[in-house]
């Protein structure tokens, strides 16, 4: 790929794969394709959902609430999730089958107790930055290709914010898997299209 391009691999972690507490159907099935895609890019960045045990997005931390209900927080509506990706637990690790030795950065997100972060750029309060935009900018990256889990949450929010920070963004659809909660996948694609995020397939990428 062009040297001003980078691949972002979002949240390929055991907790989002079969058997995990927030399993995305067939999440792990994209791993061989992602490994292959990564070979086409000189710059690859992984993201890692990484929450403290008392994280505000966990239903278990809101007595009387169940997973997938929503609550209102100062920054907006928050889906309550099953406890997942607790920092330093095996389920939060980068998936052991992911093999991208040349990845240069693992961008963690969601590590503040009181704010969730689907996006790898900006947390859900829409003001706290992760620093990823600066990292990419410093490397001269202009074009982002995004794959991973979940299409309709962390992949979508990351792609939206990529546009917001001035990068071009393309989601490699067959190298993603979705949660699809109450129509969230269709809603995400509508919003993404409006934001100028491209929807491509891995076959569109030629080394
Ligand atoms: C994600 C829900 C909660 C994701 C992370 O990676 O899409 N979804 N935390
Ligand atoms: Zn999370």
Coordinates of C-alpha atoms and ligand atoms in Angstrom, one line a residue:
X1 CA 0.0 0.0 0.0
X2 CA 0.9 3.6 -0.4
X3 CA 3.3 4.8 2.3
X4 CA 0.8 7.4 3.5
X5 CA -1.7 4.6 4.3
X6 CA -2.1 2.7 7.5
X7 CA -4.2 -0.2 8.6
X8 CA -6.1 0.0 12.0
X9 CA -7.0 -3.4 13.5
X10 CA -9.8 -2.7 16.0
X11 CA -10.3 -4.8 19.2
X12 CA -9.4 -8.3 18.1
X13 CA -9.6 -9.6 21.6
X14 CA -10.8 -13.0 23.0
X15 CA -13.7 -11.3 25.0
X16 CA -15.3 -10.3 21.6
X17 CA -14.8 -13.8 20.1
X18 CA -16.7 -17.1 20.5
X19 CA -16.9 -18.0 24.1
X20 CA -16.3 -14.5 25.3
X21 CA -18.7 -12.4 27.5
X22 CA -19.4 -10.0 24.6
X23 CA -18.9 -12.5 21.8
X24 CA -19.6 -11.1 18.3
X25 CA -20.8 -14.0 16.0
X26 CA -17.8 -15.4 14.2
X27 CA -15.5 -12.7 15.5
X28 CA -12.4 -14.9 15.3
X29 CA -13.1 -16.0 11.8
X30 CA -11.8 -12.7 10.4
X31 CA -8.4 -13.2 11.9
X32 CA -6.7 -15.1 9.0
X33 CA -7.9 -12.4 6.6
X34 CA -6.7 -9.6 8.9
X35 CA -3.3 -11.3 9.2
X36 CA -3.1 -11.3 5.4
X37 CA -4.3 -7.8 5.0
X38 CA -1.7 -6.5 7.4
X39 CA 1.0 -7.8 5.2
X40 CA 0.0 -5.2 2.6
X41 CA 0.7 -2.3 5.0
X42 CA 3.9 -0.9 6.3
X43 CA 2.1 0.8 9.1
X44 CA -0.3 -1.2 11.2
X45 CA -1.9 -0.1 14.5
X46 CA -3.9 -2.3 16.8
X47 CA -6.5 -1.1 19.2
X48 CA -7.3 -2.7 22.5
X49 CA -10.5 -2.2 24.6
X50 CA -9.0 -1.9 28.1
X51 CA -11.3 -1.2 31.0
X52 CA -10.9 -1.0 34.7
X53 CA -13.1 -3.6 36.6
X54 CA -15.3 -0.7 38.0
X55 CA -15.9 0.7 34.5
X56 CA -19.1 2.7 34.0
X57 CA -20.1 0.8 30.8
X58 CA -20.5 -2.5 32.7
X59 CA -24.1 -3.4 33.6
X60 CA -22.6 -5.2 36.7
X61 CA -21.6 -1.8 38.1
X62 CA -25.2 -0.5 38.0
X63 CA -27.3 -2.5 40.5
X64 CA -30.7 -3.5 39.0
X65 CA -29.5 -3.0 35.4
X66 CA -29.0 -5.7 32.8
X67 CA -26.6 -5.9 29.9
X68 CA -27.8 -4.2 26.7
X69 CA -30.0 -1.7 28.6
X70 CA -29.1 1.9 28.2
X71 CA -28.6 4.7 30.7
X72 CA -28.1 8.4 30.4
X73 CA -24.7 9.7 31.5
X74 CA -23.4 13.3 31.4
X75 CA -21.9 12.6 27.9
X76 CA -25.1 11.0 26.5
X77 CA -26.7 7.6 26.2
X78 CA -24.6 4.6 27.2
X79 CA -25.2 1.0 26.4
X80 CA -24.6 -1.2 29.4
X81 CA -22.4 -4.1 28.4
X82 CA -21.5 -7.4 29.9
X83 CA -18.2 -7.1 31.8
X84 CA -15.5 -7.4 29.1
X85 CA -11.9 -6.6 28.4
X86 CA -10.9 -5.9 32.0
X87 CA -7.3 -4.7 31.9
X88 CA -4.7 -7.4 32.4
X89 CA -7.1 -10.3 32.0
X90 CA -6.6 -13.0 29.3
X91 CA -9.9 -11.9 27.6
X92 CA -8.5 -8.4 27.1
X93 CA -5.3 -9.6 25.4
X94 CA -4.7 -9.1 21.7
X95 CA -6.1 -12.4 20.3
X96 CA -3.3 -15.0 20.3
X97 CA -4.0 -16.0 16.6
X98 CA -3.5 -12.4 15.4
X99 CA 0.0 -12.4 13.9
X100 CA 1.1 -9.0 12.9
X101 CA 4.7 -8.7 14.2
X102 CA 5.3 -5.4 12.4
X103 CA 2.4 -3.6 14.1
X104 CA 4.0 -0.5 15.7
X105 CA 1.4 0.7 18.2
X106 CA -1.2 -0.8 20.4
X107 CA -3.7 2.0 21.2
X108 CA -5.6 1.2 24.3
X109 CA -9.0 2.9 25.0
X110 CA -11.8 2.9 27.6
X111 CA -9.3 3.0 30.4
X112 CA -10.9 5.8 32.4
X113 CA -13.4 4.6 34.9
X114 CA -16.2 7.2 34.1
X115 CA -16.2 7.3 30.3
X116 CA -16.5 4.7 27.6
X117 CA -14.5 4.9 24.4
X118 CA -15.6 3.1 21.2
X119 CA -13.4 5.3 19.1
X120 CA -9.7 4.9 19.0
X121 CA -9.3 8.7 18.6
X122 CA -11.8 10.4 21.1
X123 CA -13.6 9.0 24.1
X124 CA -17.3 9.1 24.5
X125 CA -17.3 12.5 26.2
X126 CA -16.1 13.6 22.8
X127 CA -13.3 15.7 24.3
X128 CA -10.7 13.3 25.8
X129 CA -8.2 12.4 23.2
X130 CA -6.2 9.1 23.0
X131 CA -3.4 10.7 21.1
X132 CA -3.8 8.5 18.0
X133 CA -4.3 11.4 15.7
X134 CA -1.0 12.9 16.7
X135 CA 0.8 9.6 16.2
X136 CA -0.6 9.1 12.7
X137 CA 0.0 12.7 11.8
X138 CA 3.7 12.5 12.9
X139 CA 4.2 9.5 10.7
X140 CA 2.7 11.3 7.7
X141 CA -0.3 9.0 7.5
X142 CA -3.3 10.4 5.4
X143 CA -5.3 7.3 4.5
X144 CA -6.8 4.9 7.0
X145 CA -8.1 1.4 6.3
X146 CA -10.0 0.0 9.2
X147 CA -11.0 -3.6 10.1
X148 CA -11.9 -5.6 13.2
X149 CA -14.7 -5.7 15.8
X150 CA -17.4 -4.5 16.1
X151 CA -18.3 -2.9 12.8
X152 CA -21.2 -1.0 14.3
X153 CA -19.5 0.2 17.5
X154 CA -15.7 0.5 17.7
X155 CA -15.0 0.2 14.0
X156 CA -17.7 2.7 13.1
X157 CA -16.8 5.3 15.7
X158 CA -13.2 5.1 14.9
X159 CA -13.9 5.6 11.2
X160 CA -16.2 8.6 11.9
X161 CA -13.4 10.2 14.0
X162 CA -10.8 9.4 11.4
X163 CA -12.8 11.6 9.0
X164 CA -13.2 14.2 11.8
X165 CA -9.4 14.4 12.2
X166 CA -9.0 14.8 8.5
X167 CA -7.9 11.3 7.3
X168 CA -9.6 9.4 4.5
X169 CA -11.2 6.3 5.9
X170 CA -12.3 3.0 4.4
X171 CA -13.8 0.1 6.2
X172 CA -12.8 -3.3 4.9
X173 CA -16.2 -4.9 5.4
X174 CA -15.3 -8.6 5.0
X175 CA -12.5 -8.1 7.6
X176 CA -15.1 -6.9 10.2
X177 CA -17.8 -8.4 12.3
X178 CA -20.8 -6.6 13.9
X179 CA -22.8 -6.8 17.2
X180 CA -26.0 -5.5 15.5
X181 CA -28.0 -4.4 18.5
X182 CA -31.5 -3.1 17.6
X183 CA -30.5 -2.2 14.1
X184 CA -27.2 -0.6 15.0
X185 CA -25.4 -2.0 12.0
X186 CA -27.7 -0.4 9.4
X187 CA -27.7 2.8 11.4
X188 CA -24.0 2.8 11.5
X189 CA -23.6 2.3 7.7
X190 CA -26.0 5.2 7.0
X191 CA -24.0 7.5 9.2
X192 CA -20.7 6.3 7.8
X193 CA -21.8 6.9 4.3
X194 CA -22.9 10.5 5.2
X195 CA -19.5 11.1 6.7
X196 CA -17.6 10.0 3.6
X197 CA -16.3 6.7 5.0
X198 CA -15.7 4.3 2.1
X199 CA -17.1 0.8 2.3
X200 CA -14.7 -1.6 0.6
X201 CA -13.9 -5.3 0.5
X202 CA -10.4 -6.9 1.0
X203 CA -10.4 -7.8 -2.6
X204 CA -10.3 -4.1 -3.5
X205 CA -6.9 -3.8 -1.9
X206 CA -3.9 -4.6 -4.1
X207 CA -0.4 -4.6 -2.6
Ligands
LIG1 C1 -16.9 -2.6 21.8 C2 -18.8 -2.6 23.0 C3 -18.1 -2.3 24.1 C4 -16.3 -2.8 20.4 C5 -16.2 -2.3 22.9 O1 -15.1 -3.2 20.3 O2 -17.0 -2.6 19.4 N1 -18.2 -2.7 21.8 N2 -16.8 -2.2 24.1
LIG2 ZN1 -15.7 -1.9 25.8

